[in-house]
Coordinates of C-alpha atoms in Angstrom, one line a residue:
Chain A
X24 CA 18.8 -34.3 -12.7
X25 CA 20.7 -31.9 -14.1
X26 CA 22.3 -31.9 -17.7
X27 CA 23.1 -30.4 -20.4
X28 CA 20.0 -29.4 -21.0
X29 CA 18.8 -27.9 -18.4
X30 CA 22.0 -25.9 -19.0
X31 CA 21.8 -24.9 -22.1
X32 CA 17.8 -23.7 -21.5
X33 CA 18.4 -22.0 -18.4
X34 CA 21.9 -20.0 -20.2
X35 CA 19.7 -18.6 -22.9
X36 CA 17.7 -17.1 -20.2
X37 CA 21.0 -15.9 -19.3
X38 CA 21.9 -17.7 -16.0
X39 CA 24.2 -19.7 -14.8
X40 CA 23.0 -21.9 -11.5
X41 CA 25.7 -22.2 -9.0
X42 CA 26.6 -25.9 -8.2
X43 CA 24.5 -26.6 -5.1
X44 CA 21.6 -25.1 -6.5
X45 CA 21.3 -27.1 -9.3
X46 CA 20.1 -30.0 -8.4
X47 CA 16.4 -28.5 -7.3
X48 CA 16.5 -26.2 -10.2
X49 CA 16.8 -28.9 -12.8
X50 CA 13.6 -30.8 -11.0
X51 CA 11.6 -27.4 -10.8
X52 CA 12.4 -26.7 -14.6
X53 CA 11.5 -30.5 -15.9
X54 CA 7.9 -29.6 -14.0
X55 CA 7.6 -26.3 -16.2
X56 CA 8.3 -27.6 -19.1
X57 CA 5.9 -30.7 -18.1
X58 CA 2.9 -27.7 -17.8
X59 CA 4.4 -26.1 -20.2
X60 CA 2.9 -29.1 -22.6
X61 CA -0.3 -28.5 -21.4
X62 CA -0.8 -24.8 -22.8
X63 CA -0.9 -26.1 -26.5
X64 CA -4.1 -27.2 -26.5
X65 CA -6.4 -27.0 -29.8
X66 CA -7.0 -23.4 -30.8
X67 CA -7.1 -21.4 -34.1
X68 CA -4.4 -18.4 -34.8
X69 CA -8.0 -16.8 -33.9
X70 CA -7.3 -17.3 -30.3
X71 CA -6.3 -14.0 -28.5
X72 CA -4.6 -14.0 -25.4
X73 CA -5.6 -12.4 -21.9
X74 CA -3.5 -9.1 -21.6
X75 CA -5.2 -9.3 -18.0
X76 CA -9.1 -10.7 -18.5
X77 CA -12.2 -9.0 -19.5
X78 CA -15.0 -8.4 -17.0
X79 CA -18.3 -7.8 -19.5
X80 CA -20.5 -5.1 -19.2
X81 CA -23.7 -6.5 -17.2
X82 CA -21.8 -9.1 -15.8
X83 CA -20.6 -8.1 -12.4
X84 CA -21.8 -8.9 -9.1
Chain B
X21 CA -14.7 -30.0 16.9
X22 CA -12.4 -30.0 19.8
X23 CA -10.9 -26.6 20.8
X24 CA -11.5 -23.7 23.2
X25 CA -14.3 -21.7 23.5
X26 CA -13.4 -18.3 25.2
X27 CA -15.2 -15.1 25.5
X28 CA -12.0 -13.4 26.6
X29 CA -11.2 -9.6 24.8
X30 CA -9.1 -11.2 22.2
X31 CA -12.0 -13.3 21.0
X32 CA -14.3 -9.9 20.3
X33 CA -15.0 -9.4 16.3
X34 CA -13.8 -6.3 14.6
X35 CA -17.7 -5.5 15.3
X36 CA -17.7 -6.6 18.6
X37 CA -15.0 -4.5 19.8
X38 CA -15.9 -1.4 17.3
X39 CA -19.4 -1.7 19.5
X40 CA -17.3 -1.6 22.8
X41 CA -15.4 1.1 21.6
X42 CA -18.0 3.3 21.0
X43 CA -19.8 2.7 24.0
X44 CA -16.8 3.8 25.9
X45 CA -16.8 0.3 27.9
X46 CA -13.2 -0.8 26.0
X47 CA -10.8 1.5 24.9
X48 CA -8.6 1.5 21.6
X49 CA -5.2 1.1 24.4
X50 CA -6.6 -1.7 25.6
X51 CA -7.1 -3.7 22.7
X52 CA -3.6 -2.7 21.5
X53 CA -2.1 -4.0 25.0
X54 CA -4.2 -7.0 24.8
X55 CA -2.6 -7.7 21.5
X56 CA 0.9 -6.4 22.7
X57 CA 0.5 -8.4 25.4
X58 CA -0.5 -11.6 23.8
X59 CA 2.2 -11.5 20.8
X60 CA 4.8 -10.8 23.7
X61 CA 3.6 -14.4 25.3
X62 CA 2.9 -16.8 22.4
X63 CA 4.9 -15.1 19.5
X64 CA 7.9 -17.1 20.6
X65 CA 6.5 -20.0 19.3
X66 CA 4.3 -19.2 16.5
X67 CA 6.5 -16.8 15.2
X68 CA 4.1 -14.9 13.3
X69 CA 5.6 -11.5 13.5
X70 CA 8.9 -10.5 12.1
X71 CA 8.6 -7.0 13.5
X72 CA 6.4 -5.5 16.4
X73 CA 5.7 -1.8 16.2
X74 CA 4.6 -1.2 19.9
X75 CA 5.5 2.4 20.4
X76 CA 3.7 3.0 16.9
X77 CA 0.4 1.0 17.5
X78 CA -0.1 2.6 21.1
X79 CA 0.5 6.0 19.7
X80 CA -1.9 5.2 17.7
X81 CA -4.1 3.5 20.0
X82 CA -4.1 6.8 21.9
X83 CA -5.4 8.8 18.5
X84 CA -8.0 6.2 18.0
X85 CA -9.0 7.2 21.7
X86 CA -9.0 10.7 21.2
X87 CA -10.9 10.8 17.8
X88 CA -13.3 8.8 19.1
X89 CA -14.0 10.6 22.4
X90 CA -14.3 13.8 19.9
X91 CA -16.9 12.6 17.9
X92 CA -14.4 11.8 15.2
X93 CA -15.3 7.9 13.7
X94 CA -13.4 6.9 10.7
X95 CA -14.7 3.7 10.2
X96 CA -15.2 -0.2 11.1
X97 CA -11.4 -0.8 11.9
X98 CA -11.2 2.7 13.9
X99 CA -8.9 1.7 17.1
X100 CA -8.8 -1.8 15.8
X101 CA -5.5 -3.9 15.6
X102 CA -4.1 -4.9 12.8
X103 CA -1.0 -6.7 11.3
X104 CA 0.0 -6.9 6.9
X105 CA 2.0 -9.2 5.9
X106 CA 5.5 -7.8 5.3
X107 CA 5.5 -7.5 1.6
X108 CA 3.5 -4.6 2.2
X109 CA 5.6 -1.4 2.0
X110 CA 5.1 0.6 5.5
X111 CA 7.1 4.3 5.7
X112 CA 9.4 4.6 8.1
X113 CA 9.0 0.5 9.4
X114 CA 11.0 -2.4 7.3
X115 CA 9.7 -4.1 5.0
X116 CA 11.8 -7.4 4.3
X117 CA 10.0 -9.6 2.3
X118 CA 11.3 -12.2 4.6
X119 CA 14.4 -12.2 2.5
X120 CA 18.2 -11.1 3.0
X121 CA 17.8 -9.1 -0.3
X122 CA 15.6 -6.6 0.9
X123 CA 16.2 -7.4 5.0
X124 CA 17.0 -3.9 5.5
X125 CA 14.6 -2.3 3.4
X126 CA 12.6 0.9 4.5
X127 CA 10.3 2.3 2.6
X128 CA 10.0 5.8 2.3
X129 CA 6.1 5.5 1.8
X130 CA 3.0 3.4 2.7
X131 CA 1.2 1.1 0.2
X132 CA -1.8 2.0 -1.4
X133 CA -3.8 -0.8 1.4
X134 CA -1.5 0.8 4.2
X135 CA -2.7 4.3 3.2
X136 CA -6.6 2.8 3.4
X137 CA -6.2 1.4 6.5
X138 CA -4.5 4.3 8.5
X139 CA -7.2 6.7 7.2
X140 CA -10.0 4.4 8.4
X141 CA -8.4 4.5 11.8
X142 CA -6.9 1.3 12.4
X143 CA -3.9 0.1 14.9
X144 CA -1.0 -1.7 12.9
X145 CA 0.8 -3.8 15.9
X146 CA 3.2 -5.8 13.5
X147 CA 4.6 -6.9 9.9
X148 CA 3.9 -10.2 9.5
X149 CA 5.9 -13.5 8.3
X150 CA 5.8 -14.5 4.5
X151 CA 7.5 -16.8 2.5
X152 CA 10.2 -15.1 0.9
X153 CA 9.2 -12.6 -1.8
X154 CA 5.6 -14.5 -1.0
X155 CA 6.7 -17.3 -2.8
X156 CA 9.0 -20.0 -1.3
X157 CA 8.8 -21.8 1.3
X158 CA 9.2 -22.3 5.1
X159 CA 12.9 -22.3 4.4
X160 CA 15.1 -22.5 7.4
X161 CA 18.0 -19.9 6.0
X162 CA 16.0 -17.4 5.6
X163 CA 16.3 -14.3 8.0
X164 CA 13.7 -14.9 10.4
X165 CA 12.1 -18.2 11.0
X166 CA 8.6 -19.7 9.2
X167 CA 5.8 -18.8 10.9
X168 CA 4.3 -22.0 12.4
X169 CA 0.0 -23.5 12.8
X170 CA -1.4 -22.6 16.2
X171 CA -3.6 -25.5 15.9
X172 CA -0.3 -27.5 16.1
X173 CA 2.8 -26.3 15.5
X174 CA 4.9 -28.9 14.0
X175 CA 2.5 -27.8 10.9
X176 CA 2.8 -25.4 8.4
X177 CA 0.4 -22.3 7.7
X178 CA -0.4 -23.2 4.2
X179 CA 0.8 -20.9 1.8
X180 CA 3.1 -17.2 2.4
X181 CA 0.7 -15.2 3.9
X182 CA 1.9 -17.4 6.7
X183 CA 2.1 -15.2 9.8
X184 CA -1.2 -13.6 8.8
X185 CA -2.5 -16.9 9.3
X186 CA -1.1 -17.7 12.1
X187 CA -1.7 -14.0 14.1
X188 CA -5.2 -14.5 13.7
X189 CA -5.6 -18.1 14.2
X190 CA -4.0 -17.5 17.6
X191 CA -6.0 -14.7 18.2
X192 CA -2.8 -12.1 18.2
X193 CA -5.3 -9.9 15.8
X194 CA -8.7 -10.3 14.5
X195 CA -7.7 -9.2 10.5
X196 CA -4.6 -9.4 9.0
X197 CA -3.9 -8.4 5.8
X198 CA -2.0 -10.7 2.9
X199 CA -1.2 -11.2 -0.6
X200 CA -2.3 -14.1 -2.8
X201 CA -0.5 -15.3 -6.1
X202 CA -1.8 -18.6 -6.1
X203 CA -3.6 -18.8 -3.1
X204 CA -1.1 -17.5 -0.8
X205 CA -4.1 -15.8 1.4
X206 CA -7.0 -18.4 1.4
X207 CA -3.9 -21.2 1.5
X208 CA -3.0 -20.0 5.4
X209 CA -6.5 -19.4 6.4
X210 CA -7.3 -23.0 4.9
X211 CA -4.7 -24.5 7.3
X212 CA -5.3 -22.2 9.8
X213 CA -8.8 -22.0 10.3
X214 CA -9.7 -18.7 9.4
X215 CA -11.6 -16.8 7.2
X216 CA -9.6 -15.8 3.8
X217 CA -10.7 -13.4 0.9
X218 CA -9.0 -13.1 -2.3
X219 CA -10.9 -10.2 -4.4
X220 CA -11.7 -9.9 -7.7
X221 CA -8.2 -8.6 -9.3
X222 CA -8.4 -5.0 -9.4
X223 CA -11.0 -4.1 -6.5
X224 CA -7.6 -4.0 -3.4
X225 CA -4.6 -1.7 -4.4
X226 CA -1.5 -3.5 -4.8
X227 CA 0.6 -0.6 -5.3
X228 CA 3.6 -0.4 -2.6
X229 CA 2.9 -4.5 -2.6
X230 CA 6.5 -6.1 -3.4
X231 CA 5.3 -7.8 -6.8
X232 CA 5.4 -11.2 -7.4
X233 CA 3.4 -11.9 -10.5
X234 CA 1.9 -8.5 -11.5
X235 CA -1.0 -10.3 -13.1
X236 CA -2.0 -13.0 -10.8
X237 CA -1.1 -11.0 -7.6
X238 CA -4.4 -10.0 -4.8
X239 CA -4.4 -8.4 -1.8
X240 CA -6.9 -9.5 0.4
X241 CA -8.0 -9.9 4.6
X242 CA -7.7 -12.9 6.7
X243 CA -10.0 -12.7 9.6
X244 CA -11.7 -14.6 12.2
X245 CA -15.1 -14.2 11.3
X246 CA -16.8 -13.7 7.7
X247 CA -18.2 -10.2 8.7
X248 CA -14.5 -9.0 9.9
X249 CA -13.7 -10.5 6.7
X250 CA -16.8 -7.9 5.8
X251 CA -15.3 -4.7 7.2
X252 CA -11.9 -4.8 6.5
X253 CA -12.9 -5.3 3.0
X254 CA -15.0 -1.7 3.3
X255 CA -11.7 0.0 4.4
X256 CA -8.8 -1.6 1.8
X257 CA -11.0 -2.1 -1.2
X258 CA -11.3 1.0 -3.9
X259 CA -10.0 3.1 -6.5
X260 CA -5.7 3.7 -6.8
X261 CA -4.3 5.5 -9.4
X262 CA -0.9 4.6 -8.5
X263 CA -2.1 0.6 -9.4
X264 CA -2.1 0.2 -13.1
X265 CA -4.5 -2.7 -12.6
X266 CA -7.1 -0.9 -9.9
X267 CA -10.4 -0.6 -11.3
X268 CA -12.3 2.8 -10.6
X269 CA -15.3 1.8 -9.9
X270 CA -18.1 2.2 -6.3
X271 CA -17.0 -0.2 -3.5
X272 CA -20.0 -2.1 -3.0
X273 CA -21.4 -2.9 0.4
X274 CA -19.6 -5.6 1.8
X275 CA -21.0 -6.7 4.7
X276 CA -25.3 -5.5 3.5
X277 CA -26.3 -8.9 3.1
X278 CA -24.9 -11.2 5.5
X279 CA -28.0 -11.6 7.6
X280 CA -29.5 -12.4 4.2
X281 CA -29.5 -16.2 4.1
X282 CA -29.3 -18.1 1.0
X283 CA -33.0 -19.1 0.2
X284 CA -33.8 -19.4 -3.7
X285 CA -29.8 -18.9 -4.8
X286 CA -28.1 -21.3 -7.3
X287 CA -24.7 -22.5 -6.0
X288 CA -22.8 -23.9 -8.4
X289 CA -20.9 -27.0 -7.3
X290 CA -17.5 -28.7 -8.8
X291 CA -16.8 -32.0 -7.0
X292 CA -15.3 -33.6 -10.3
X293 CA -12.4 -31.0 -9.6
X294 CA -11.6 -32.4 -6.4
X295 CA -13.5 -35.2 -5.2
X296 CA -11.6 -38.3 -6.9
X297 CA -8.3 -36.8 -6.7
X298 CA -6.4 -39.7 -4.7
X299 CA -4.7 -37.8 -1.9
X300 CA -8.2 -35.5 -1.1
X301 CA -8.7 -36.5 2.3
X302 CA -11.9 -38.0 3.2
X303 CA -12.4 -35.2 6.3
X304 CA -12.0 -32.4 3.5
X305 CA -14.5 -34.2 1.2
X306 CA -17.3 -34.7 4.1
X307 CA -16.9 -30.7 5.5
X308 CA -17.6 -29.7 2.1
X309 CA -20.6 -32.4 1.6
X310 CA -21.9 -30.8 4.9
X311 CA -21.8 -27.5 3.8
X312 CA -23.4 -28.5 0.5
X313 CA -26.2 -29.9 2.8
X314 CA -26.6 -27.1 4.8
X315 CA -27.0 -24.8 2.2
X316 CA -29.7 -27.5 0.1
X317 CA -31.6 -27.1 3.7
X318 CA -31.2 -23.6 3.7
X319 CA -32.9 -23.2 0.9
X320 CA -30.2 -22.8 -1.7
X321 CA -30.9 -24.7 -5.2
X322 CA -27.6 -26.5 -5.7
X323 CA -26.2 -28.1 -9.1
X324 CA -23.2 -30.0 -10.2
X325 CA -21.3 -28.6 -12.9
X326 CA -17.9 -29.8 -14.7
X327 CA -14.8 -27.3 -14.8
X328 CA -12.0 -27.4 -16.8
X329 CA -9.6 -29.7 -15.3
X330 CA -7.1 -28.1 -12.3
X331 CA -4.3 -29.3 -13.8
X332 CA -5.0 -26.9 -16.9
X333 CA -5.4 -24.1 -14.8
X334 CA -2.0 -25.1 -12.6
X335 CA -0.3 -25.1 -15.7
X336 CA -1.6 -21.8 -16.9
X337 CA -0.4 -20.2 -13.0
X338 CA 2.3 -21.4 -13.0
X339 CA 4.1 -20.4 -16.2
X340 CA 2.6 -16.8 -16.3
X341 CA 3.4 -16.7 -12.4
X342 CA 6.9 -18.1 -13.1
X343 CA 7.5 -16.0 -15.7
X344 CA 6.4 -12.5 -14.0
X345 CA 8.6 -13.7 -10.7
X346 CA 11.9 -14.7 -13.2
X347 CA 11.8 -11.1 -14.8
X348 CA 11.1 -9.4 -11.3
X349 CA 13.9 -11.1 -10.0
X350 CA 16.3 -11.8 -12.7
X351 CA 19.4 -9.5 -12.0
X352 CA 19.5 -11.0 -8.9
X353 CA 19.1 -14.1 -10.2
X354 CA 22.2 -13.4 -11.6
X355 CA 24.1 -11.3 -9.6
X356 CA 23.1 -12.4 -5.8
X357 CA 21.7 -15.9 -6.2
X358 CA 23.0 -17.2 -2.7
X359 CA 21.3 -14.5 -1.0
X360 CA 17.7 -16.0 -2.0
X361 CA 16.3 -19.4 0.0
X362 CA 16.8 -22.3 -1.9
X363 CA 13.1 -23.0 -2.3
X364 CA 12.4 -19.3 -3.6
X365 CA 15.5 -19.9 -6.1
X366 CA 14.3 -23.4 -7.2
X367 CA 10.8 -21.9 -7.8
X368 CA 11.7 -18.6 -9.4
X369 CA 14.7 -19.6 -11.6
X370 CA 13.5 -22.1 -13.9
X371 CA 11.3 -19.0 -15.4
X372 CA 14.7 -18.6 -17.1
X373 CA 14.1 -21.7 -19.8
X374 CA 10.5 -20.1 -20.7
X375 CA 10.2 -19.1 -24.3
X376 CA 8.2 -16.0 -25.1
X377 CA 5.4 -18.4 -27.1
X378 CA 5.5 -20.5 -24.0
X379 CA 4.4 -17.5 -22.1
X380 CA 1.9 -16.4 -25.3
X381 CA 0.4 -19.8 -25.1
X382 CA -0.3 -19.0 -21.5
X383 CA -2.0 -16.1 -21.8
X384 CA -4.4 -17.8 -24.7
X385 CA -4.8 -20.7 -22.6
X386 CA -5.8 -18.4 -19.3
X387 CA -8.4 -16.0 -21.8
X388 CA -10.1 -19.7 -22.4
X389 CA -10.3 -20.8 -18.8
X390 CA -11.9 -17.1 -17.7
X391 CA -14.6 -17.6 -20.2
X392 CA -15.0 -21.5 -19.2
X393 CA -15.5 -20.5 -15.6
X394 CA -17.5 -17.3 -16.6
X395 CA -20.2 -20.0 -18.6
X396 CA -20.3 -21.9 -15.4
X397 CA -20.8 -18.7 -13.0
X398 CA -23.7 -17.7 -15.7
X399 CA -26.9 -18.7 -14.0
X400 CA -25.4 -19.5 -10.8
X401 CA -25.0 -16.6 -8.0
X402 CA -22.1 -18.9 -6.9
X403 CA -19.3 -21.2 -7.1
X404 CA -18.9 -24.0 -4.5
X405 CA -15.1 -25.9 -4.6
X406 CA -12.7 -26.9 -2.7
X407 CA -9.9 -25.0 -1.4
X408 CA -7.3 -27.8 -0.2
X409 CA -7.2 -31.6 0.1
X410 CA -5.4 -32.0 2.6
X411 CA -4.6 -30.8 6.1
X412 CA -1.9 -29.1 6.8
X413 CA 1.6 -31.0 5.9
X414 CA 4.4 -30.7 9.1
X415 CA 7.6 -28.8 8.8
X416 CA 9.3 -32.2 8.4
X417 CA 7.8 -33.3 4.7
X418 CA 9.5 -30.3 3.9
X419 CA 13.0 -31.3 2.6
X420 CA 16.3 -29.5 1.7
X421 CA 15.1 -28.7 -2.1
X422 CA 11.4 -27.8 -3.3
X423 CA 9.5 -29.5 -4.2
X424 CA 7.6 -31.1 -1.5
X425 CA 5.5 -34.2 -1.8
X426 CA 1.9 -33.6 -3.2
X427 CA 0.1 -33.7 -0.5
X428 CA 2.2 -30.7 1.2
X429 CA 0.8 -28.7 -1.0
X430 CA -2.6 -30.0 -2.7
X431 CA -4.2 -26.4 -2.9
X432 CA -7.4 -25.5 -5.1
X433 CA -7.0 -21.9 -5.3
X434 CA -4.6 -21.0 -8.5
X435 CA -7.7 -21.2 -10.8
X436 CA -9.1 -17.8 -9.3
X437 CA -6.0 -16.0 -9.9
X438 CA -6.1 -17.0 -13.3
X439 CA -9.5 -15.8 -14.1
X440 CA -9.1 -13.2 -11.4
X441 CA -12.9 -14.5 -10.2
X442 CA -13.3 -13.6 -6.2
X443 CA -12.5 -16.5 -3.8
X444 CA -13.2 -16.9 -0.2
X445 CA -12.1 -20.1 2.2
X446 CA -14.5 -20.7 4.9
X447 CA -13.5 -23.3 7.8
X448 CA -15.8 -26.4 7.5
X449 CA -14.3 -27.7 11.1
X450 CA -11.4 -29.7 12.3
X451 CA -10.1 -33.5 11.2
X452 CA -9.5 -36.1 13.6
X453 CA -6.0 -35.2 13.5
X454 CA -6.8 -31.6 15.6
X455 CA -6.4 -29.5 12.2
X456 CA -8.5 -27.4 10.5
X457 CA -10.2 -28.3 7.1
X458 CA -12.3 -25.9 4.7
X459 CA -13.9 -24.8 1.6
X460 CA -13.6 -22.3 -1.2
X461 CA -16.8 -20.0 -2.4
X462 CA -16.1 -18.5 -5.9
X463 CA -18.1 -15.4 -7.0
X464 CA -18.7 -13.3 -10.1
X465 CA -16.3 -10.2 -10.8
X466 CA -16.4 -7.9 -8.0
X467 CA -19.4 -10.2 -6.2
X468 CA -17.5 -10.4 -3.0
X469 CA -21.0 -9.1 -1.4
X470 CA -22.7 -12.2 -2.5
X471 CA -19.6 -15.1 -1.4
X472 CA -19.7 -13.5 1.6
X473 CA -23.4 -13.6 2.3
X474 CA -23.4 -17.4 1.5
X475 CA -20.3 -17.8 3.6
X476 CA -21.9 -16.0 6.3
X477 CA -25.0 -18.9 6.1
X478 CA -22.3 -21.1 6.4
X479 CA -20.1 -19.8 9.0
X480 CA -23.8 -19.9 11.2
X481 CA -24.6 -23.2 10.5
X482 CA -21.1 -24.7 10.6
X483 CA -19.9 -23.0 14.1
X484 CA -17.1 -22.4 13.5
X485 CA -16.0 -19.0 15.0
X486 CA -16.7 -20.2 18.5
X487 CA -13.7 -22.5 18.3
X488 CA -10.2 -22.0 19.1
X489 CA -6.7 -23.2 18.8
X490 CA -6.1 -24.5 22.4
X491 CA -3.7 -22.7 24.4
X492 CA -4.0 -19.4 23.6
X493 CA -5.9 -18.0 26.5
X494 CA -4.6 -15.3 28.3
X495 CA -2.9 -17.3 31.3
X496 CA -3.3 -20.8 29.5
X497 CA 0.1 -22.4 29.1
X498 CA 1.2 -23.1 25.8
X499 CA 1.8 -26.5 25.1

């Protein structure tokens, strides 16, 4: 459903959804930010992220 | 299985027909005409192609001819047709992207892959149907229609390398070549009964390849058989400069081992990512068991091992994927937004509420889940999963705004994209329902040499390339 703050998120991004596009657009963006729960999993400040991923030396096929 | 089992010139492998070729007893023409000829006749209703470039494939049908007849062999897809998907930048021929953005888009150069494949000899009849910008959906306002499942076609092909599907499902060409995001090449040969490859990231150039996540995008063959799968791999795989991400490093032998068998490997194999999901159809559950049993028989030492939950590496996908697509497309976002599909906008635009730790988060998260299936490929020479749950959904559980219902689009393949790991879909057989079903082998960074030797123990025992969609013989009606 879309609200006010759906609105407000997607403005920061800096768009505005036309009218008959909004209503699909609020369901896809509740379903991010449902995944979007699941990235903050337990991990130290240690935790690096992937700039791509590492295949190690000795590894490959 | 159910089907039809021809021997007609459509049916020959990329190996087959090279051997023909070479012996002078078929001739490059005639396998382009064949194709010509057979697009002309069933394209109507599958609607795999976009755009047919006759005049350019039989000119270069006649090259192929010539070079051969002059001692000149450039390869395992010499004189062979081919079709890419059309997200693949071609000079001179339009590239859409299956969009009104870009419908009038030539490109002034060939993609890296294009590049490979022209050098190597091979006959492009066609650009091929996508989902728009290869994401999407089989939206109806898009500029050309959604390519549709030979095996029925009130089905969908799975995932936006749709008309690659499709074309060599129903035998228009025996390799097409597509991209894959989230599984947008082993999703269509899932549904479609095909062989699929998704390489390790890096090893396929996707320069010239309109992006969609720069990160989680693959270029990779569909074909009918795991060695076609084999060759084409030899031509398109190998060093770019012009890809930021393409690794310089020797192209292995493809296609060495498939006559190998599988006796004394350790296949890893991940049922708890699958098997108790509640809309995992019991057909899907039993071809993978029978592959599993084929391979314990073969000799193949196989062990159950526990993967990170799917729904962690869905997450993962999707926000990085989301994120790369909203800053690809985000003037137009902005600018043209009634010019994209509605499912393409639905999909792409939320990337817009994404905060930059959201994204940072993502990237941690994805680092963790490479390592995670990294420990599980340690010790294993494979990964044995599953690549869908479903068969494919009809063009009717599609609705006016995405998303679908679940079980439209239960695909396994997004975890490979986030570790970048190679992936291959193998058929399994058909449901009772007339439509394919299939599995997904997983490999160790650039060990596309040994998926495909397992697949090919498969593909042997299973049967699988013997059957066809019915009604796509030369002279049988279409239904």
């Amino acid at each position: 459903m879309w609200d006010d703050e759906v609105e407000a998120a997607l403005r920061r991004g800096g768009l505005e959804v036309p009218e008959d596009l909004r209503a699909g657009t609020a369901v896809g963006y509740r379903e991010l930010l449902r995944m979007v729960e699941l990235l903050r999993g337990p991990r130290s400040a240690m935790s690096e992220p992937a700039a791509v991923f590492r295949v190690p030396e000795g590894e490959v096929g | 299985m159910t089907g039809t089992t021809t021997t007609e010139l459509h049916a020959l492998s990329v190996a087959e027909a090279g051997a023909l070729l070479r012996a002078r007893q078929v001739s490059s023409v005639d396998l382009t005409r064949n194709a010509l000829d057979r697009i002309a006749r069933h394209d109507g209703d599958v609607r795999a192609f976009v755009t047919v470039t006759d005049e350019h494939a039989l000119e270069r049908a006649q090259q192929a001819d010539r070079e051969l007849a002059a001692g000149v062999d450039r390869g395992p897809l010499h004189g062979i047709p081919y079709a890419l998907k059309d997200v693949f930048d071609t000079e001179g021929i339009r590239t859409t992207n299956h969009s009104w953005l870009t419908v009038d888009h030539v490109p002034a150069r060939d993609c890296g892959v294009q590049e490979r494949l022209l050098a190597g000899g091979g006959v492009m009849v066609g650009k091929l149907a996508t989902h728009e910008f290869a994401l999407g959906g089989p939206s109806p306002e898009l500029p050309f229609p959604p390519a549709r499942n030979p095996w029925n076609l009130d089905h969908f092909t799975g995932a936006s390398s749709s008309g690659a599907g499709a074309a060599v499902a129903a035998g228009f060409v025996r390799v097409a070549i597509g991209s894959d995001t989230s599984g947008s090449v082993r999703g269509p040969a899932y549904h479609c009964g095909t062989v699929g490859l998704k390489p390790t990231y890096g090893l396929v150039s996707r320069r010239g390849v309109f992006p969609l996540s720069y990160s989680m995008d693959h270029c990779g063959p569909l074909a009918w058989t795991v060695q076609d799968a084999a060759l084409a791999m030899r031509v398109i795989a190998g060093h770019d400069p012009g890809d930021p991400s393409s690794v310089d490093r020797a192209v292995p032998p493809f296609d060495a081992e498939l006559g190998s068998g599988v006796r004394g490997l350790r296949v890893a194999y991940s049922p708890g990512m699958f098997a108790a999901d509640a809309v995992t159809s019991p057909e899907v559950l039993a071809g993978i068991e029978r592959a599993v049993a084929v391979l314990r028989s073969s000799g193949a030492v196989v062990e159950e091992v526990e993967l990170p939950p799917f729904e962690l590496f869905n997450a993962c996908g999707r926000v990085i994927m989301t994120a790369e697509a909203f800053a690809i497309h985000e003037r137009d976002l902005r600018e043209r937004p009634q010019l994209f599909g509605r499912y393409t906008y639905h999909r792409v635009a939320p990337g817009a509420g994404l905060t930059a730790a959201d994204f940072v988060q993502a990237l941690r998260l994805r680092r963790e889940l490479a390592e995670q299936v990294q420990q599980v490929l340690d010790g294993h020479d494979v990964l044995l999963t599953a690549a869908g749950l479903t068969t494919a959904a009809k063009f009717t559980d599609f609705g006016r705004d995405w998303p679908p219902p679940k079980t439209a689009t239960a695909m396994q393949t997004i975890p490979f994209n986030v570790t970048g790991h190679p992936a291959l879909v193998l058929p399994t057989g058909l449901a009772g329902n007339g439509l394919p079903t299939g599995l997904q082998l997983v490999g160790h960074a650039f060990g596309e040499a040994m998926i495909l030797r397992v697949a090919a123990t498969l593909e042997r025992a299973l049967g699988h390339p013997t059957v066809r969609p019915p009604g796509f013989g030369i002279g049988d009606p279409l239904r």
